């Protein structure tokens, strides 16, 4: 059963696009971001609003392909398409953009996008290991801080950073608690609703209101759990979804898994749990604490990404999963290659079923994906419904 | 007790009746434009052939891409699971199943009970499938069933493109350059063999390998694949019915 609160969560979509307009018109500065590596705290400490930018829909890809290669990852094409067509209100009202060098495709696309709006690029180290990487990333934090201070003509004090860190930790805690509700067997929230709630909060303009909304949703779900109301039955196979990020418009694979009768209980990807696992240390010097937290993101863009395997292992146990599905967007080389390592680890070390699905945002392969997903669930020895 | 399995593929619809021990009857018709209609016709035919009425049938399982349009089935199961069970019935020693059908090709790994351990499917395009061979055969004005015979022991031409449309242009160019029909036919089978081989090597093919689906009726492709994999690939007269057999076995257990 779907919690009634989900309607309010879904309504955020409309509410937020109005709120961002009002805030911008009232003189609030807006920083648009793409990635889970983006330190929102620094934007908040500059008294700005930080929002996620659009990039999960097929619709603007056609326009993006006028300038970008066709055989590029749909996420990059969609993000760029939204930027050049003004179809994303968050992009439209952003005063500045923040981007990171997570992959070659994005890196080069950002060069084109940077001509549309002022853009700051944070250079990620190639590895998260070692003191040098941390020092480099900490310096990138400082560079971003300097950039915002200059752009917005403000001073980002240590005090303000500490407040922002506390606020973001509270938001992360709330989102983490929400996600962890699905560790319960059977899961109280469908994977689709979990994804929507996690994804929509990225567009949330008012952080406090957003935290309060998620807390009410948690309360609502807990209430249903106490009445024995769940999204799936006890027997539904439990799936951990890992790999590339997903959002509204690119939920194809998640949707097909759940339509085939399985329950997606854990979203390990960066639009799900990945960014919620660790908090920023509130007792350390803010810039160092931020650098440590964001560098710990187990993203495939890092050379040696063993942290992802550890996270999958922990989540597989905590969420009592039966299988792991690894989603790769077409032309996402890092996740695509890493899939071989993940497959080996999941099958041999964790003894769980595994499948990888490589696709894009279009519906052209839905028929075949359906067969593959249903067949995969059949190998788990579970009756597929529908 | 008797069960029925129906496999509605993109090219042909197949049905078998099963009594728990052996296949009692088989039926096959072209799928045509309406999988639902051919499903109904096929049911009628298999009932006739096995001299049964619907009341006497324990259960019916549907598989193949047309399974969703069948309204008389008790359960639908994907062709992956069905091909696995079907191949296991033919020979319980089989651990790898290569199934090249009309629009999909797949490689399935089985355990000793005939359950699917792992599988891979071709990408969304028709590269390496029966459809690929059919389009190419048409380009050379022959029937797909003649490809193997035509190729004989000719030295295969290189067909480099795996895209059905581009490969067609390649075939046309080869014909224009005067390449023989024999060597082009051999080249086409070779290219399907290569595509299938890369799929097989990703899943692994130790032990006994079975070739099912419509394309398995092509002896030269079977030979090419056997040579490349270094194992003698098994086929059966019932190869085209493997999916339906698997469906019937699953139906029997319902």
XYZ file of C-alpha atoms in Angstrom:
640
model
C 0.000 0.000 0.000
C 1.262 3.439 -0.922
C 1.633 5.939 1.930
C -0.703 8.919 1.495
C 2.263 11.227 2.082
C 3.773 10.139 -1.238
C 1.294 12.396 -2.997
C 2.698 15.357 -1.137
C 6.212 14.242 -2.002
C 5.270 13.949 -5.656
C 3.697 17.390 -5.571
C 7.183 18.756 -4.823
C 7.810 18.633 -8.537
C 5.362 21.467 -9.195
C 5.904 23.277 -5.910
C 9.664 23.475 -6.284
C 9.668 24.973 -9.752
C 7.438 27.772 -8.456
C 9.555 28.193 -5.324
C 12.792 28.485 -7.257
C 11.267 31.239 -9.392
C 10.031 33.134 -6.340
C 13.329 32.781 -4.541
C 15.321 33.918 -7.545
C 13.049 36.897 -8.069
C 13.392 37.785 -4.395
C 17.127 38.081 -4.961
C 18.274 34.722 -3.621
C 21.301 33.311 -5.397
C 20.975 29.827 -6.900
C 23.754 27.294 -7.453
C 22.822 24.484 -9.864
C 24.587 21.156 -9.363
C 24.648 17.745 -11.007
C 26.555 15.321 -8.930
C 26.713 13.724 -5.503
C 30.323 14.963 -5.306
C 29.026 18.576 -5.148
C 29.534 20.117 -1.709
C 26.133 21.698 -1.199
C 27.314 22.981 2.189
C 29.559 25.602 0.589
C 26.684 26.963 -1.503
C 24.426 27.078 1.545
C 27.136 28.861 3.547
C 27.167 31.508 0.818
C 23.481 32.091 1.599
C 22.587 30.581 -1.753
C 20.124 27.864 -2.691
C 21.614 24.653 -4.013
C 19.524 22.632 -6.445
C 19.987 19.564 -8.564
C 19.753 20.187 -12.294
C 17.614 18.158 -14.684
C 19.155 15.288 -16.619
C 17.012 12.189 -16.266
C 14.592 12.539 -19.161
C 14.677 11.389 -22.786
C 12.787 14.434 -24.067
C 15.651 16.957 -24.594
C 18.124 14.380 -25.970
C 17.066 15.046 -29.533
C 18.136 18.672 -29.178
C 21.378 17.758 -27.425
C 22.322 15.485 -30.313
C 22.548 18.516 -32.575
C 25.808 19.290 -30.800
C 26.802 16.128 -28.949
C 27.643 12.700 -30.365
C 24.741 10.284 -30.537
C 26.642 7.413 -28.921
C 27.182 9.267 -25.658
C 25.702 8.506 -22.271
C 22.032 9.583 -22.072
C 22.623 11.374 -18.778
C 25.116 13.766 -20.367
C 22.952 14.290 -23.423
C 19.831 14.872 -21.352
C 21.594 17.352 -19.029
C 22.954 19.294 -21.979
C 19.631 19.152 -23.833
C 17.853 20.638 -20.826
C 20.485 23.379 -20.631
C 20.246 24.505 -24.250
C 16.470 24.328 -24.508
C 15.657 26.148 -21.260
C 13.269 23.352 -20.335
C 14.677 22.963 -16.821
C 13.503 25.701 -14.435
C 16.407 24.968 -12.088
C 18.941 25.510 -14.803
C 17.107 28.621 -15.936
C 17.165 30.211 -12.470
C 20.697 29.109 -11.592
C 23.095 32.021 -11.192
C 26.106 29.744 -11.365
C 26.709 26.076 -12.085
C 28.943 23.638 -10.259
C 30.337 20.608 -12.022
C 32.946 17.949 -11.340
C 35.301 16.057 -13.618
C 33.675 12.692 -12.962
C 34.059 11.379 -16.498
C 35.494 12.356 -19.852
C 32.094 12.801 -21.443
C 30.863 15.214 -18.784
C 34.172 17.035 -18.654
C 34.038 17.909 -22.331
C 30.296 18.603 -22.288
C 30.835 21.079 -19.450
C 33.159 23.064 -21.714
C 30.205 23.658 -24.001
C 27.750 24.222 -21.168
C 30.090 26.699 -19.496
C 29.439 29.075 -22.391
C 25.787 29.357 -21.362
C 26.223 30.207 -17.679
C 29.095 30.917 -15.279
C 30.401 27.508 -14.347
C 32.887 26.328 -11.787
C 34.601 22.994 -12.280
C 35.976 21.009 -9.374
C 38.803 18.737 -10.466
C 38.401 15.341 -8.878
C 41.496 13.290 -8.184
C 41.618 9.992 -10.115
C 41.767 8.036 -6.901
C 40.264 8.535 -3.458
C 43.243 6.918 -1.803
C 46.210 8.695 -0.253
C 46.998 12.017 1.383
C 47.752 13.719 -1.944
C 44.236 13.054 -3.222
C 42.694 14.418 -0.069
C 44.924 17.490 -0.180
C 44.013 18.080 -3.811
C 40.288 17.696 -3.146
C 40.458 19.938 -0.088
C 42.087 22.579 -2.223
C 39.261 22.187 -4.735
C 36.814 22.881 -1.894
C 38.683 26.099 -1.140
C 38.684 27.079 -4.817
C 34.919 26.591 -4.989
C 34.485 28.669 -1.832
C 36.606 31.469 -3.321
C 34.617 31.286 -6.537
C 31.286 31.708 -4.763
C 32.609 34.504 -2.530
C 33.676 36.410 -5.598
C 30.583 35.652 -7.673
C 28.083 36.511 -4.955
C 30.224 39.085 -3.165
C 29.811 37.369 0.198
C 32.079 36.033 2.865
C 31.787 32.340 3.659
C 32.762 32.179 7.315
C 33.716 29.077 9.237
C 30.640 29.632 11.378
C 28.362 29.582 8.337
C 30.071 26.484 6.983
C 29.576 24.705 10.289
C 25.872 25.580 10.287
C 25.508 24.381 6.713
C 27.292 21.129 7.561
C 24.890 20.527 10.439
C 21.892 21.260 8.233
C 23.062 18.953 5.438
C 23.863 16.196 7.932
C 20.331 16.472 9.252
C 18.964 16.199 5.741
C 21.206 13.210 5.026
C 20.161 11.557 8.289
C 16.491 11.943 7.386
C 17.014 10.541 3.887
C 19.099 7.706 5.293
C 16.439 6.810 7.842
C 13.841 6.818 5.071
C 15.968 4.525 2.929
C 16.641 2.174 5.831
C 12.923 1.621 6.380
C 13.100 -0.745 3.421
C 15.504 -3.016 5.271
C 12.312 -4.411 6.747
C 10.971 -7.574 5.183
C 8.634 -7.066 3.378
C 9.535 -3.578 2.210
C 7.091 -0.846 3.244
C 7.948 1.403 0.287
C 8.178 0.394 -3.349
C 11.522 1.027 -4.990
C 9.740 3.448 -7.302
C 8.490 5.559 -4.403
C 11.851 5.405 -2.660
C 13.563 6.587 -5.823
C 11.049 9.399 -6.293
C 11.423 10.607 -2.706
C 15.233 10.517 -2.869
C 15.349 12.137 -6.284
C 12.787 14.873 -5.685
C 14.511 16.088 -2.541
C 17.379 17.203 -4.788
C 15.151 19.865 -6.251
C 14.014 20.990 -2.849
C 14.459 24.718 -2.387
C 13.701 25.007 1.322
C 15.970 22.577 3.199
C 14.114 22.787 6.540
C 10.737 22.191 4.896
C 12.236 19.285 2.969
C 13.588 17.625 6.103
C 10.243 18.070 7.807
C 8.446 16.538 4.821
C 10.713 13.476 4.818
C 10.251 13.082 8.571
C 6.504 13.115 8.105
C 6.833 10.547 5.326
C 8.905 8.328 7.641
C 6.233 8.687 10.299
C 3.545 7.828 7.771
C 5.423 4.726 6.617
C 6.130 3.591 10.182
C 2.463 3.989 10.928
C 1.579 1.715 8.016
C 4.218 -0.779 9.101
C 2.660 -0.982 12.549
C -0.606 -1.885 10.827
C 1.124 -4.543 8.756
C 0.753 -2.630 5.483
C 3.600 -3.075 3.009
C 4.391 -2.330 -0.607
C 5.140 -5.958 -1.400
C 4.288 -9.364 -0.052
C 6.683 -11.384 2.090
C 7.636 -13.655 -0.818
C 8.623 -10.972 -3.317
C 12.299 -11.302 -4.285
C 14.384 -8.478 -2.832
C 16.632 -6.624 -5.247
C 19.542 -4.267 -4.664
C 19.861 -1.873 -7.581
C 23.338 -0.499 -8.178
C 25.150 1.304 -10.991
C 24.342 4.561 -12.740
C 22.004 7.164 -11.241
C 18.300 7.160 -12.048
C 15.509 9.672 -11.689
C 12.042 10.412 -12.922
C 12.117 9.703 -16.664
C 14.956 7.198 -16.419
C 13.239 4.759 -14.057
C 12.636 2.209 -16.838
C 14.666 -0.644 -15.358
C 13.485 -0.112 -11.782
C 9.908 -0.036 -13.006
C 10.289 -3.213 -15.069
C 11.798 -5.068 -12.105
C 8.891 -4.118 -9.876
C 6.284 -4.783 -12.561
C 7.723 -8.285 -12.833
C 6.910 -8.798 -9.164
C 10.218 -8.114 -7.404
C 10.754 -5.524 -4.687
C 13.636 -3.102 -5.176
C 14.568 -2.618 -1.543
C 17.891 -0.845 -1.847
C 19.172 1.777 -4.253
C 22.941 1.787 -3.930
C 23.392 4.313 -6.736
C 24.249 7.980 -6.154
C 20.637 9.088 -6.534
C 19.843 6.666 -3.745
C 21.936 5.661 -0.759
C 25.525 6.261 -1.934
C 25.730 9.853 -0.716
C 23.896 9.162 2.539
C 26.199 6.564 3.999
C 28.683 8.886 5.671
C 28.112 12.239 7.342
C 30.427 15.235 7.406
C 32.482 15.270 10.621
C 31.079 18.243 12.541
C 34.100 18.487 14.836
C 36.792 18.857 12.221
C 37.929 21.911 10.317
C 35.065 22.384 7.811
C 37.041 22.304 4.557
C 38.907 19.148 5.553
C 35.737 17.517 6.849
C 33.948 18.285 3.570
C 36.839 17.013 1.488
C 36.910 13.764 3.464
C 33.184 13.188 3.197
C 32.838 13.842 -0.522
C 35.987 11.988 -1.465
C 34.618 8.906 0.278
C 31.866 8.618 -2.372
C 32.318 5.133 -3.893
C 31.940 6.228 -7.517
C 33.205 4.217 -10.496
C 35.095 7.278 -11.740
C 37.709 6.492 -9.076
C 40.642 4.268 -9.901
C 40.154 1.420 -7.481
C 36.656 1.688 -6.251
C 36.630 -1.040 -3.640
C 34.425 1.100 -1.430
C 31.528 0.279 -3.736
C 31.993 -3.436 -3.166
C 32.086 -2.889 0.596
C 28.913 -0.834 0.436
C 27.144 -3.448 -1.698
C 28.192 -6.120 0.783
C 26.870 -4.178 3.767
C 23.633 -3.254 2.027
C 23.051 -6.780 0.714
C 23.171 -8.046 4.286
C 21.240 -5.210 5.895
C 18.467 -5.302 3.286
C 18.409 -9.144 3.048
C 18.582 -9.045 -0.732
C 18.206 -12.024 -3.049
C 19.879 -10.494 -6.070
C 21.825 -7.523 -7.384
C 20.927 -5.687 -10.593
C 23.645 -3.450 -12.013
C 22.327 -0.718 -14.293
C 24.722 0.895 -16.754
C 23.829 3.739 -19.050
C 25.031 3.156 -22.563
C 28.568 4.550 -23.082
C 29.256 4.924 -19.344
C 32.624 3.227 -19.543
C 33.554 3.355 -15.863
C 30.385 1.689 -14.604
C 30.288 -0.654 -17.578
C 33.801 -1.977 -17.037
C 33.396 -2.049 -13.269
C 30.352 -4.283 -13.765
C 32.668 -7.234 -14.399
C 34.285 -6.725 -10.984
C 30.914 -6.275 -9.295
C 29.527 -9.406 -10.963
C 32.453 -11.516 -9.772
C 32.207 -10.093 -6.264
C 28.439 -10.487 -5.947
C 28.371 -14.031 -7.316
C 31.510 -15.431 -5.765
C 31.922 -13.507 -2.517
C 28.318 -12.796 -1.635
C 26.803 -15.844 -3.326
C 23.944 -13.787 -4.761
C 22.388 -13.726 -8.201
C 23.549 -10.885 -10.428
C 22.627 -9.348 -13.746
C 23.803 -6.273 -15.602
C 21.554 -4.210 -17.804
C 23.024 -1.705 -20.232
C 20.508 0.644 -21.753
C 19.592 4.287 -22.361
C 16.589 6.480 -21.527
C 14.569 5.460 -24.586
C 11.807 2.850 -24.641
C 13.200 1.058 -27.688
C 14.336 -2.027 -25.763
C 11.564 -2.333 -23.174
C 10.222 -5.561 -24.709
C 13.570 -7.327 -24.551
C 14.446 -5.934 -21.119
C 11.176 -7.325 -19.834
C 12.131 -10.821 -20.998
C 15.592 -10.501 -19.498
C 14.329 -9.250 -16.159
C 11.536 -11.830 -15.937
C 13.975 -14.602 -16.873
C 16.418 -13.339 -14.269
C 13.724 -13.400 -11.586
C 12.759 -16.911 -12.696
C 16.310 -18.028 -11.977
C 15.742 -16.940 -8.374
C 13.050 -19.600 -8.214
C 10.290 -17.131 -7.585
C 6.919 -17.108 -9.251
C 6.632 -14.111 -11.493
C 3.259 -12.458 -11.452
C 1.304 -10.724 -14.213
C -2.160 -36.568 -17.035
C -1.243 -34.442 -20.025
C 0.162 -30.928 -20.292
C 0.731 -28.563 -23.186
C 3.510 -26.089 -23.879
C 3.109 -23.329 -26.436
C 5.997 -21.238 -27.716
C 4.913 -18.294 -29.835
C 8.094 -16.987 -31.427
C 8.510 -14.124 -33.862
C 8.641 -16.428 -36.880
C 6.993 -19.704 -35.866
C 4.577 -20.842 -33.168
C 5.269 -24.257 -31.741
C 3.278 -26.532 -29.433
C 3.884 -29.882 -27.768
C 1.760 -32.215 -25.710
C 3.560 -34.042 -22.896
C 2.476 -36.956 -20.715
C 5.131 -36.721 -18.056
C 7.474 -39.078 -19.842
C 7.464 -38.354 -23.498
C 6.353 -35.897 -26.135
C 3.030 -37.132 -27.477
C 2.587 -34.675 -30.320
C 4.091 -31.556 -31.843
C 2.606 -28.817 -33.993
C 4.140 -25.843 -35.739
C 2.636 -22.968 -37.732
C 3.957 -19.597 -38.921
C 3.259 -16.910 -36.328
C 1.977 -14.500 -38.931
C 0.766 -11.059 -37.961
C -1.336 -12.058 -34.957
C 0.336 -14.075 -32.189
C -3.031 -14.370 -30.455
C -4.742 -15.889 -33.471
C -1.886 -18.268 -34.225
C -1.863 -19.278 -30.551
C -5.533 -20.225 -30.765
C -5.047 -22.107 -34.011
C -2.056 -23.909 -32.636
C -3.948 -25.000 -29.535
C -6.635 -26.463 -31.721
C -4.064 -28.266 -33.819
C -2.148 -29.766 -30.914
C -5.424 -30.948 -29.323
C -6.395 -32.578 -32.628
C -3.041 -34.215 -33.093
C -2.984 -35.636 -29.596
C -6.710 -36.430 -29.749
C -7.539 -34.540 -26.617
C -10.190 -32.120 -25.478
C -9.218 -29.057 -23.488
C -10.846 -30.579 -20.372
C -8.374 -33.425 -20.441
C -5.386 -31.087 -20.330
C -3.855 -30.609 -16.903
C -2.252 -27.223 -17.602
C -0.876 -25.056 -20.405
C 2.214 -22.875 -20.172
C 2.955 -20.193 -22.754
C 6.377 -18.882 -23.686
C 8.027 -16.863 -26.453
C 7.447 -13.230 -27.243
C 3.775 -13.892 -28.037
C 3.032 -15.474 -24.650
C 1.448 -12.284 -23.340
C -1.307 -12.450 -25.941
C -2.464 -15.985 -25.103
C -5.586 -15.975 -22.961
C -5.975 -19.738 -22.481
C -2.705 -20.404 -20.658
C -2.355 -21.119 -16.938
C 1.007 -19.459 -16.670
C 3.561 -17.658 -18.747
C 7.257 -18.385 -18.406
C 10.106 -16.734 -20.291
C 11.780 -18.571 -23.148
C 15.072 -18.590 -21.215
C 13.712 -20.819 -18.469
C 11.777 -22.948 -20.984
C 14.757 -23.569 -23.270
C 16.753 -24.593 -20.222
C 14.166 -27.120 -19.094
C 13.577 -28.342 -22.641
C 17.266 -28.942 -23.318
C 17.619 -30.706 -19.975
C 14.807 -33.047 -20.995
C 16.550 -33.922 -24.268
C 19.828 -34.621 -22.469
C 20.364 -34.046 -18.734
C 24.126 -33.735 -19.273
C 23.711 -30.435 -21.147
C 25.086 -27.425 -19.299
C 25.120 -24.789 -22.037
C 22.257 -23.972 -24.383
C 22.697 -21.764 -27.423
C 19.348 -20.627 -28.698
C 19.199 -18.623 -31.882
C 15.664 -17.709 -32.685
C 13.918 -15.323 -35.028
C 14.671 -12.112 -33.207
C 16.778 -13.077 -30.189
C 19.852 -15.123 -29.588
C 20.770 -16.270 -26.131
C 23.228 -18.428 -24.281
C 22.036 -20.195 -21.137
C 24.058 -21.964 -18.445
C 22.273 -24.797 -16.647
C 22.894 -26.699 -13.460
C 22.467 -30.434 -13.100
C 18.719 -30.045 -12.481
C 18.152 -28.040 -15.656
C 17.705 -24.772 -13.796
C 19.120 -21.576 -15.300
C 22.277 -20.392 -13.530
C 23.188 -17.553 -15.875
C 22.210 -16.287 -19.292
C 23.000 -13.584 -21.816
C 20.919 -12.192 -24.638
C 21.923 -10.316 -27.761
C 21.512 -6.557 -27.755
C 18.333 -5.028 -28.955
C 19.196 -5.292 -32.652
C 18.875 -8.306 -34.936
C 22.607 -8.948 -35.276
C 23.346 -12.659 -35.232
C 19.729 -13.797 -35.163
C 17.552 -15.805 -37.506
C 16.133 -12.554 -38.798
C 19.629 -11.493 -39.858
C 20.053 -14.660 -41.914
C 16.562 -14.348 -43.355
C 17.121 -10.780 -44.573
C 20.469 -11.742 -46.077
C 19.062 -14.834 -47.777
C 16.322 -12.678 -49.291
C 18.933 -10.269 -50.608
C 20.528 -13.182 -52.434
C 17.121 -14.362 -53.642
C 17.107 -17.614 -51.754
C 15.296 -19.134 -48.834
C 17.017 -19.091 -45.462
C 16.890 -22.898 -45.406
C 19.126 -22.980 -48.504
C 22.017 -21.003 -46.970
C 23.873 -23.958 -45.524
C 23.565 -26.089 -48.648
C 24.598 -23.199 -50.882
C 27.648 -22.398 -48.784
C 28.890 -25.971 -48.896
C 32.605 -25.937 -48.252
C 33.200 -22.556 -49.898
C 35.750 -20.223 -48.321
C 33.715 -17.640 -46.365
C 33.809 -13.996 -47.480
C 34.419 -11.527 -44.670
C 31.163 -9.896 -43.651
C 32.379 -7.181 -41.313
C 29.218 -5.379 -40.326
C 27.008 -6.904 -37.685
C 24.199 -4.433 -38.299
C 21.597 -6.169 -40.433
C 21.059 -3.141 -42.635
C 24.767 -2.418 -43.154
C 25.543 -6.086 -43.696
C 22.918 -6.123 -46.418
C 24.743 -3.300 -48.222
C 27.947 -5.260 -47.754
C 26.397 -8.343 -49.325
C 25.128 -6.280 -52.247
C 28.613 -4.835 -52.761
C 30.179 -8.293 -52.596
C 27.720 -9.541 -55.201
C 28.534 -6.537 -57.395
C 32.236 -7.297 -57.055
C 31.545 -10.770 -58.327
C 31.957 -12.788 -55.146
C 30.270 -16.166 -55.416
C 26.917 -16.871 -53.788
C 28.568 -19.810 -52.054
C 31.267 -17.735 -50.395
C 28.815 -15.010 -49.355
C 26.453 -17.578 -47.837
C 29.404 -19.098 -45.965
C 30.482 -15.615 -44.843
C 27.024 -14.859 -43.464
C 26.961 -18.055 -41.425
C 30.482 -17.338 -40.257
C 29.475 -13.887 -39.047
C 26.539 -15.308 -37.055
C 28.952 -17.882 -35.653
C 31.365 -15.142 -34.525
C 28.628 -13.098 -32.910
C 27.301 -16.164 -31.094
C 30.801 -17.164 -30.033
C 31.380 -13.857 -28.260
C 28.095 -14.317 -26.389
C 29.042 -17.903 -25.463
C 32.502 -16.959 -24.254
C 31.044 -14.411 -21.860
C 28.830 -17.032 -20.213
C 31.294 -19.892 -20.544
C 30.822 -23.194 -22.353
C 32.320 -26.156 -20.589
C 30.722 -29.589 -20.700
C 27.990 -30.411 -23.152
C 26.593 -27.731 -25.426
C 23.194 -27.855 -27.067
C 21.951 -25.754 -29.966
C 18.232 -24.972 -29.999
C 15.879 -22.676 -31.866
C 15.054 -22.401 -35.554
C 18.577 -21.492 -36.680
C 19.976 -24.731 -35.198
C 18.514 -26.511 -38.239
C 21.431 -25.065 -40.185
C 24.123 -27.811 -40.275
C 26.954 -25.580 -41.464
C 26.459 -23.057 -38.691
C 26.487 -25.928 -36.222
C 29.788 -27.093 -37.693
C 31.309 -23.590 -37.595
C 30.274 -23.170 -33.967
C 31.550 -26.618 -32.969
C 34.926 -25.871 -34.575
C 35.219 -22.461 -32.962
C 34.189 -23.650 -29.491
C 36.201 -26.850 -29.765
C 33.289 -29.007 -28.611
C 30.797 -31.057 -30.578
C 27.568 -29.119 -30.371
C 24.443 -31.206 -30.081
C 21.249 -30.585 -31.986
C 18.013 -32.530 -32.080
C 15.200 -33.056 -34.543
C 13.148 -31.384 -31.861
C 15.473 -28.356 -31.638
C 12.790 -25.985 -32.815
C 10.420 -27.306 -30.143
C 12.771 -27.019 -27.166
C 11.032 -23.925 -25.783
C 7.615 -25.551 -26.125
C 8.911 -28.758 -24.528
C 10.241 -26.792 -21.564
C 6.894 -25.014 -21.266
C 5.037 -28.338 -21.332
C 7.287 -29.782 -18.611
C 6.713 -26.732 -16.417
C 2.974 -27.045 -17.116
C 3.081 -30.699 -16.113
C 4.531 -29.709 -12.739
C 1.881 -27.066 -12.047
